[in-house]
Tab-separated table of C-alpha atoms in Angstrom:
chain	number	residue	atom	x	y	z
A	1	UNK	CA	87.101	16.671	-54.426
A	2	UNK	CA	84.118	14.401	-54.058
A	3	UNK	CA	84.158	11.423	-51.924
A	4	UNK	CA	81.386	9.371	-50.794
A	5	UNK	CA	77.503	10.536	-50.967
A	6	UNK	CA	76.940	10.416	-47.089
A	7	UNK	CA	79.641	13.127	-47.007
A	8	UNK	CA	79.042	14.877	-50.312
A	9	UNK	CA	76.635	18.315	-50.106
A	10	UNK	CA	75.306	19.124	-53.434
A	11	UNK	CA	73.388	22.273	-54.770
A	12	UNK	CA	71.069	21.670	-57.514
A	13	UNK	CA	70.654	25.027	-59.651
A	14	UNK	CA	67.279	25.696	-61.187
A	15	UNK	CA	64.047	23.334	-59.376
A	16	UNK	CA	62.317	22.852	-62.869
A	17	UNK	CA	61.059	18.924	-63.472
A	18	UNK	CA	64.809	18.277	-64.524
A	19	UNK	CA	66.534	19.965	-61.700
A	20	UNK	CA	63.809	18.349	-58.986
A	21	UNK	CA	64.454	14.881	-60.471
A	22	UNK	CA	68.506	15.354	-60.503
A	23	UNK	CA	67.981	16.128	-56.793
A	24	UNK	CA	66.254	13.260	-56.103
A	25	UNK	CA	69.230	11.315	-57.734
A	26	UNK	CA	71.360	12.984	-55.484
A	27	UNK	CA	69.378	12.436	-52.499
A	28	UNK	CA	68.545	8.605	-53.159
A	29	UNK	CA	72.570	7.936	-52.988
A	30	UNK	CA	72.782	9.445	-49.620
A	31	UNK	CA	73.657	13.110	-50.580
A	32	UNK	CA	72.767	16.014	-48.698
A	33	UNK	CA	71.081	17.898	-51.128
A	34	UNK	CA	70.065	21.768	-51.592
A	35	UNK	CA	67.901	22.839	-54.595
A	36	UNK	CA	67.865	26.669	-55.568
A	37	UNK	CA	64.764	27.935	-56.986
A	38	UNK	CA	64.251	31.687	-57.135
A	39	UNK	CA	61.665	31.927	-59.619
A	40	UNK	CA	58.638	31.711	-57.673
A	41	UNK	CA	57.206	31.318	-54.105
A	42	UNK	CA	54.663	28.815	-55.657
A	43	UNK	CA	57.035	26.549	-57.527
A	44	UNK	CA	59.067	26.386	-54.023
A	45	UNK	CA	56.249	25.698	-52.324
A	46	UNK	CA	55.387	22.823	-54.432
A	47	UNK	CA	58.747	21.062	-54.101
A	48	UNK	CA	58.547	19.391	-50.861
A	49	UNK	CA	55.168	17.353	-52.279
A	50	UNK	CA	57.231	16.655	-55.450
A	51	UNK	CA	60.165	15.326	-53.091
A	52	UNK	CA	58.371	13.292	-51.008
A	53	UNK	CA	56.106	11.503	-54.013
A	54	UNK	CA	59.165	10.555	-55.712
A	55	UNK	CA	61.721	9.761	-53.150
A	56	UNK	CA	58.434	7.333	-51.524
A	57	UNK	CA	57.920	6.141	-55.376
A	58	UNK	CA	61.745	5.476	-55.679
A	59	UNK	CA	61.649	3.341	-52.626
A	60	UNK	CA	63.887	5.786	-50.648
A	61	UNK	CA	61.372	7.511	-48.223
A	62	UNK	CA	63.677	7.427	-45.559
A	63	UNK	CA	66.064	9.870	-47.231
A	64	UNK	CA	63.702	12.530	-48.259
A	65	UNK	CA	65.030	14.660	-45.105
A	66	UNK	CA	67.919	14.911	-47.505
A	67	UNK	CA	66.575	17.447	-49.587
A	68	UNK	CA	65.975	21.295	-48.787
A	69	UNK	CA	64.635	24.026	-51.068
A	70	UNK	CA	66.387	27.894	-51.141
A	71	UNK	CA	64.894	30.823	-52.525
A	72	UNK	CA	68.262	32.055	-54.044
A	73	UNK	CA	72.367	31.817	-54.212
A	74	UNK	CA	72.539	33.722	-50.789
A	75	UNK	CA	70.728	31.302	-48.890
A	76	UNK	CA	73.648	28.492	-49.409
A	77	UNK	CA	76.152	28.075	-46.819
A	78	UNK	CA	78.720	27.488	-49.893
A	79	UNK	CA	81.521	26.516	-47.177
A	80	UNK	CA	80.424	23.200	-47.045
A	81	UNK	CA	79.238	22.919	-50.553
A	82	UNK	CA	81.097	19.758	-52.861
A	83	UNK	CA	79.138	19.913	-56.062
A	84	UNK	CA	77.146	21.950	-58.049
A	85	UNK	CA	74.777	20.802	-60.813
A	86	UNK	CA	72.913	23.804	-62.545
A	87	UNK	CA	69.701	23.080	-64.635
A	88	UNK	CA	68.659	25.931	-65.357
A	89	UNK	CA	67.180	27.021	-69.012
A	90	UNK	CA	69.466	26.241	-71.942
A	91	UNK	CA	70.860	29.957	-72.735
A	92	UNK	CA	74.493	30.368	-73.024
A	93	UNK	CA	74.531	34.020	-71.402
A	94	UNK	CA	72.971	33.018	-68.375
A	95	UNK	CA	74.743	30.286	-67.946
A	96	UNK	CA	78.004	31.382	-68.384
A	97	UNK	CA	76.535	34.613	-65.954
A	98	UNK	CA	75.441	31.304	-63.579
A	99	UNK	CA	78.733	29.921	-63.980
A	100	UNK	CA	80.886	33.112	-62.999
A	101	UNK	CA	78.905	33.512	-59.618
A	102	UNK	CA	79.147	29.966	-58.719
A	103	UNK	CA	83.229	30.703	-59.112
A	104	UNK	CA	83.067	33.108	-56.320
A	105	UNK	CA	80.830	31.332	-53.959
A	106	UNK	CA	81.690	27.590	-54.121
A	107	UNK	CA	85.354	26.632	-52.270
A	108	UNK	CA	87.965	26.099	-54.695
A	109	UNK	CA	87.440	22.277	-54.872
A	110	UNK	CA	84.195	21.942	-55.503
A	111	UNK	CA	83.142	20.844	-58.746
A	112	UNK	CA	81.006	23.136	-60.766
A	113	UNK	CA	78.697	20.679	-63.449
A	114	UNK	CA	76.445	21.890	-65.989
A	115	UNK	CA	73.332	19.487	-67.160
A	116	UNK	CA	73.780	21.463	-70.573
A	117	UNK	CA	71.961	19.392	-73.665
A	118	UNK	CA	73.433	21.792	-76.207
A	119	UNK	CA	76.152	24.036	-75.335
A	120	UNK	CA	79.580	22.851	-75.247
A	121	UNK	CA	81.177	22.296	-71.904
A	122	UNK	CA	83.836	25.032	-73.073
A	123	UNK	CA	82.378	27.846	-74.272
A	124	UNK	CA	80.244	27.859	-70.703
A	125	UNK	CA	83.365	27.830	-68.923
A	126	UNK	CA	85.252	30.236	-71.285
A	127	UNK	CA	86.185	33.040	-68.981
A	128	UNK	CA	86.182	30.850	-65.495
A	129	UNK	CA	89.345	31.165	-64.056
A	130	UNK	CA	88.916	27.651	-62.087
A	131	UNK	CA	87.720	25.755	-65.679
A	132	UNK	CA	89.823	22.850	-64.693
A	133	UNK	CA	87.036	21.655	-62.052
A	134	UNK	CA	84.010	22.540	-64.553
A	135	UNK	CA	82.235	19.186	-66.255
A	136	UNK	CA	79.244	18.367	-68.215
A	137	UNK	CA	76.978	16.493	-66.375
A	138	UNK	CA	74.124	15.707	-69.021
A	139	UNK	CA	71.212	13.726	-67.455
A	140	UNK	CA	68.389	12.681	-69.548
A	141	UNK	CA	64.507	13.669	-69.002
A	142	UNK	CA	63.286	12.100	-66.433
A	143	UNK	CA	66.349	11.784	-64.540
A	144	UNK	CA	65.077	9.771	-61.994
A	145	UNK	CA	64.098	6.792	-64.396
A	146	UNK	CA	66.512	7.268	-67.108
A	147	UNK	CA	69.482	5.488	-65.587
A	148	UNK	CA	72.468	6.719	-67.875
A	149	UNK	CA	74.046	10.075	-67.584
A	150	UNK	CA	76.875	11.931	-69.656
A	151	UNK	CA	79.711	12.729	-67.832
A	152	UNK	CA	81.426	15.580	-70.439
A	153	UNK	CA	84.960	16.638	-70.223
A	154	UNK	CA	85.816	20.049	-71.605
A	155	UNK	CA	88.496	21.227	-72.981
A	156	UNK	CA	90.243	22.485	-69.873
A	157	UNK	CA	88.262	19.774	-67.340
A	158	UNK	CA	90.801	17.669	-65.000
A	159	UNK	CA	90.345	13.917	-65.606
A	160	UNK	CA	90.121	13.426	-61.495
A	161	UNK	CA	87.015	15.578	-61.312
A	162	UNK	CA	85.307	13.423	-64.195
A	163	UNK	CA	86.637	10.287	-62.525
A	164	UNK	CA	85.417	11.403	-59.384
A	165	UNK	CA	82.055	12.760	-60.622
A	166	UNK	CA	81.851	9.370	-62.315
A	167	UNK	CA	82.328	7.419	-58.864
A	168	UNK	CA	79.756	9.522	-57.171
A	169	UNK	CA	76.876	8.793	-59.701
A	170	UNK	CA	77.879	5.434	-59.446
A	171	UNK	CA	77.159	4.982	-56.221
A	172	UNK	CA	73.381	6.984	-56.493
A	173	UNK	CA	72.157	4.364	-58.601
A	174	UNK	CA	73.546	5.876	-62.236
A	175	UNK	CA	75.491	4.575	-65.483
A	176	UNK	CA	77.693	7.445	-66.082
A	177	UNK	CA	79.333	6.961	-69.587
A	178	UNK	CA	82.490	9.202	-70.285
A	179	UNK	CA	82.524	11.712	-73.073
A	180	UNK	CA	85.980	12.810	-73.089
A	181	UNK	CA	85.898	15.333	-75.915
A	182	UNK	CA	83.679	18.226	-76.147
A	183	UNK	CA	81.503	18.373	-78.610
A	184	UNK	CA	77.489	19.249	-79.845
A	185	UNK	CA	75.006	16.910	-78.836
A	186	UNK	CA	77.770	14.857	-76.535
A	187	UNK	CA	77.116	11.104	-77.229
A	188	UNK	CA	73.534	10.015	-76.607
A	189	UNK	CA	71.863	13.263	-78.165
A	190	UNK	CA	74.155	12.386	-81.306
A	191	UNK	CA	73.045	8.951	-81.864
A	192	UNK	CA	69.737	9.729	-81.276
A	193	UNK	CA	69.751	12.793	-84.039
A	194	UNK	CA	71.501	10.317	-86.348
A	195	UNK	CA	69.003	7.855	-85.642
A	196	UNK	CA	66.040	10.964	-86.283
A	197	UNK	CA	67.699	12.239	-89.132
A	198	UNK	CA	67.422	9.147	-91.251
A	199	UNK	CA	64.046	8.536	-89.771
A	200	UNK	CA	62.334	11.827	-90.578
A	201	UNK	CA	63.952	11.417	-93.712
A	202	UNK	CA	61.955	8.395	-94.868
A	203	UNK	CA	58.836	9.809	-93.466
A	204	UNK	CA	59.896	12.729	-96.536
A	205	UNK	CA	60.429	10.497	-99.128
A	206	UNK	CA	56.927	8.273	-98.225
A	207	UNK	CA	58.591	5.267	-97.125
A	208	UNK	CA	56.762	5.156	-94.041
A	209	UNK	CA	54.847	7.314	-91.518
A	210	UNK	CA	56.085	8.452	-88.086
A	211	UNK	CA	53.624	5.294	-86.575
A	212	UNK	CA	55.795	2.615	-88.480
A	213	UNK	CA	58.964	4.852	-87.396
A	214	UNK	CA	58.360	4.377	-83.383
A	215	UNK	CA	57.103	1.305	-83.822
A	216	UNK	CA	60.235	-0.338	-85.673
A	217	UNK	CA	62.347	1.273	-83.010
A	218	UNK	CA	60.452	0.347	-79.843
A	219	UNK	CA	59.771	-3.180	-81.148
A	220	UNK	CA	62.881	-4.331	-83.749
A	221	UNK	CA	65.540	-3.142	-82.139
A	222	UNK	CA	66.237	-5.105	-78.886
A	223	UNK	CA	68.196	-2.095	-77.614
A	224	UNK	CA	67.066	-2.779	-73.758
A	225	UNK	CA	68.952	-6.174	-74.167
A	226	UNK	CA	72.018	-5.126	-76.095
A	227	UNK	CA	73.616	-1.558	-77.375
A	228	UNK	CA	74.953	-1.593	-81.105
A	229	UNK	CA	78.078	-2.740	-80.379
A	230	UNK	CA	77.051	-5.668	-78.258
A	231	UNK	CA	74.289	-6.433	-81.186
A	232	UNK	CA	76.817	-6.610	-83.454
A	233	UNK	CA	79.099	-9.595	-81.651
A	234	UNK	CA	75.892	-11.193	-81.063
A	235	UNK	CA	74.982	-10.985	-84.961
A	236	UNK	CA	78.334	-11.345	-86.746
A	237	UNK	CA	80.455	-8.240	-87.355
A	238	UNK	CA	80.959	-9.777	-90.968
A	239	UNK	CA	76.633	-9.203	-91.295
A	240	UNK	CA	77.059	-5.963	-90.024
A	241	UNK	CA	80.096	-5.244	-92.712
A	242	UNK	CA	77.892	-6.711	-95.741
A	243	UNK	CA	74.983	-4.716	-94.599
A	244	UNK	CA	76.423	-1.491	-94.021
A	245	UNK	CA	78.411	-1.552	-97.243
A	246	UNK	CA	74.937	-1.900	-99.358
A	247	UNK	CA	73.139	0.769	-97.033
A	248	UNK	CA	75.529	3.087	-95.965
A	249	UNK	CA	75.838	4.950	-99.573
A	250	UNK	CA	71.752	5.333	-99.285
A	251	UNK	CA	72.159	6.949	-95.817
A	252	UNK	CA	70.608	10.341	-95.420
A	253	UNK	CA	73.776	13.339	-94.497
A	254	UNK	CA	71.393	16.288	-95.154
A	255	UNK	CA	72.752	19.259	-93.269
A	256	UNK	CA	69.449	20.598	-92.596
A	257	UNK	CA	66.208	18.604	-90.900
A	258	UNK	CA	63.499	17.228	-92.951
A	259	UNK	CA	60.605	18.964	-93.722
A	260	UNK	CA	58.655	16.928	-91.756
A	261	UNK	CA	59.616	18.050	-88.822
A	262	UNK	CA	61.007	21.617	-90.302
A	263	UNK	CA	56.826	22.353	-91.459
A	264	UNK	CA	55.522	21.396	-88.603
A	265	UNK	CA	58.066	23.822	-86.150
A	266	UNK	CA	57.092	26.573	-88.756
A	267	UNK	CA	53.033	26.129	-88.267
A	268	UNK	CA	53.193	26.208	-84.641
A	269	UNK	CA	53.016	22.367	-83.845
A	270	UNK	CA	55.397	21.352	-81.416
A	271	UNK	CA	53.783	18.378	-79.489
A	272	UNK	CA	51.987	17.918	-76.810
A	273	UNK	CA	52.709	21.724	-75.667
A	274	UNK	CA	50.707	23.400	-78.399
A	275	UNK	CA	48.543	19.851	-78.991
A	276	UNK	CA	49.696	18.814	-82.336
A	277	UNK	CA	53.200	17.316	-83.465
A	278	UNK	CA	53.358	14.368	-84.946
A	279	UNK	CA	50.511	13.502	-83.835
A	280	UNK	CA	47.442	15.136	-82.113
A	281	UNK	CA	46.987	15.728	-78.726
A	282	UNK	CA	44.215	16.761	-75.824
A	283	UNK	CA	44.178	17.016	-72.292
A	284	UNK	CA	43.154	13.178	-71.613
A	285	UNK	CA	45.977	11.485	-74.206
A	286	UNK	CA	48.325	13.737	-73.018
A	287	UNK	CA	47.638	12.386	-69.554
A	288	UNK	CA	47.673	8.851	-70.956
A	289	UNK	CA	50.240	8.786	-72.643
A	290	UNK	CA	52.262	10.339	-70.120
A	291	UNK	CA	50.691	7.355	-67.573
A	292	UNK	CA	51.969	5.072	-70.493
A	293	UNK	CA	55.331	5.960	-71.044
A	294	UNK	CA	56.148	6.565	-67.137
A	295	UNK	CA	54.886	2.986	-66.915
A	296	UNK	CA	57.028	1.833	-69.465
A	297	UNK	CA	60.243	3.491	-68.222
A	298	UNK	CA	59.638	1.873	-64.505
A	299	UNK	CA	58.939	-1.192	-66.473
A	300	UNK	CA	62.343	-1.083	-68.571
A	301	UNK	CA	64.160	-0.164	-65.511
A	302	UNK	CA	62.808	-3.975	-63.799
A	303	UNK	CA	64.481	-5.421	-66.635
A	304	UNK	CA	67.683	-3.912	-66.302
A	305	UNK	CA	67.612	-3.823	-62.276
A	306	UNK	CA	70.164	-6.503	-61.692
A	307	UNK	CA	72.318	-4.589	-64.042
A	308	UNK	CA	72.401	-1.419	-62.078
A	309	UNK	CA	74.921	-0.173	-59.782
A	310	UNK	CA	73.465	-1.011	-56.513
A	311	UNK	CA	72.660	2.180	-54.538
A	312	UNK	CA	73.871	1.364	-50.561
């Protein structure tokens, strides 16, 4: 079982911009930490520079000798292994393939934790024999400056290792919130989809454009001060009651997405990766806005500092 990050040795599965940043988590707590990369010789090559940019932009440059890179599986010394976090591409066959190697290699109480945004916790750990120590552990893009992660209990996962998993992202600087049954989208991706699903569905019906959508969010909703419920106590729950009684019949429970979003997958436009989504995009506003949103994440996170758990 887990116990403290200066004693806890994690391996990080998969060194794409998710798995790099989850190591850096790791590694700004105090863990020793391993990532596995076996694509390529150039993306291994690369990670040490990544490392050593963030850790020095986190503030923790004296911990980047924390963090190694391996080439595959084989390379671990799995003895001494306490946790492993795979991030590897979201495909339930090679995870679950991932999943039954990592079985055999890691000791029998180390925790095995998937950062899965879309498969459930149980059907990765379907034919594991050890499923009681397997655990979502859902961190959101990037991982480094988002400060909450999911920790997500299937149906077979013992509460100590999500207890313990819990105390260990604690103490690297993390808000772990608990989801403690299994199911799609775990908590955050499913209040963000309801959230999307009533917004794309006014952009549909000509209420309002994708601009006025962001822009109510990011400006009306005073979520960095206070979540839903908290707004609520602050507001009146008797405000919320008389509101939600008029809108809730009005609220959008299409199965399906809204063809706003549903056209644009079908042309080809899926952001900044093909340079049109909702909006357009070249080279220099990708890198802008990029700049801009980095900026405003580091910013949010000065807000919310004293709120934090403090990292020792």
């Amino acid at each position: 079982m887990l116990f403290t990050p200066a004693e806890t040795k994690v391996v990080i599965v998969g060194g794409g911009t998710m798995g790099a940043d989850v190591a850096a988590v790791c590694a700004r707590g105090g863990c020793a930490v391993q990532v596995v990369e076996p694509t390529t010789t150039e993306r291994r090559a690369l990670l040490p520079d990544y490392f050593a940019n963030t850790m020095t932009d986190l503030g923790y440059e004296n911990r980047i000798h924390l963090l190694a890179v391996a080439g595959s599986l084989e390379e671990v010394d799995w003895a001494d292994i306490d946790l492993v976090i795979e991030c590897i591409p979201e495909l339930l066959d090679i995870k679950q393939e991932l999943f039954a190697k990592l079985e055999k290699y890691a000791k029998p109480e180390a925790v095995l934790a998937s950062n899965s945004t879309s498969f459930p916790i149980s059907a990765i750990a379907k034919d594991l024999k050890t499923a009681a120590r397997m655990i979502g552990l859902h961190f959101f893009m990037p991982a480094h400056l988002v400060p909450c992660v999911e920790v997500v209990y299937g149906e077979r996962t013992s509460p100590m290792v999500g207890e313990s998993l819990s105390r260990l992202m604690t103490a690297c600087g993390m808000v772990p919130v608990t989801v403690k049954k299994d199911l799609p989208g775990f908590l955050a991706n499913r209040l963000q989809h309801a959230l999307s699903r009533e917004a794309f569905s006014m952009v549909d019906a000509g209420i309002c454009t994708p601009e006025d959508i962001d822009k109510a969010v990011r400006f009306g909703f005073r979520y960095i001060a206070a979540g839903p419920a908290m707004q609520r106590d602050h507001a009146g729950l008797e405000m919320h009651g008389a509101g939600g009684a008029t809108i809730y019949p009005t609220l959008n429970n299409s199965p399906t997405i809204a063809k706003c979003l549903s056209n644009r997958i079908e042309g080809g436009k899926f952001g900044m990766k093909t340079g049109e989504g909702f909006f357009p995009w070249a080279a220099e506003t990708i890198k802008a806005e990029r700049e801009r949103y980095q900026e405003a994440l580091r910013a949010g996170l000065k807000i919310i500092q004293k709120e934090l758990p403090e990292i020792k």
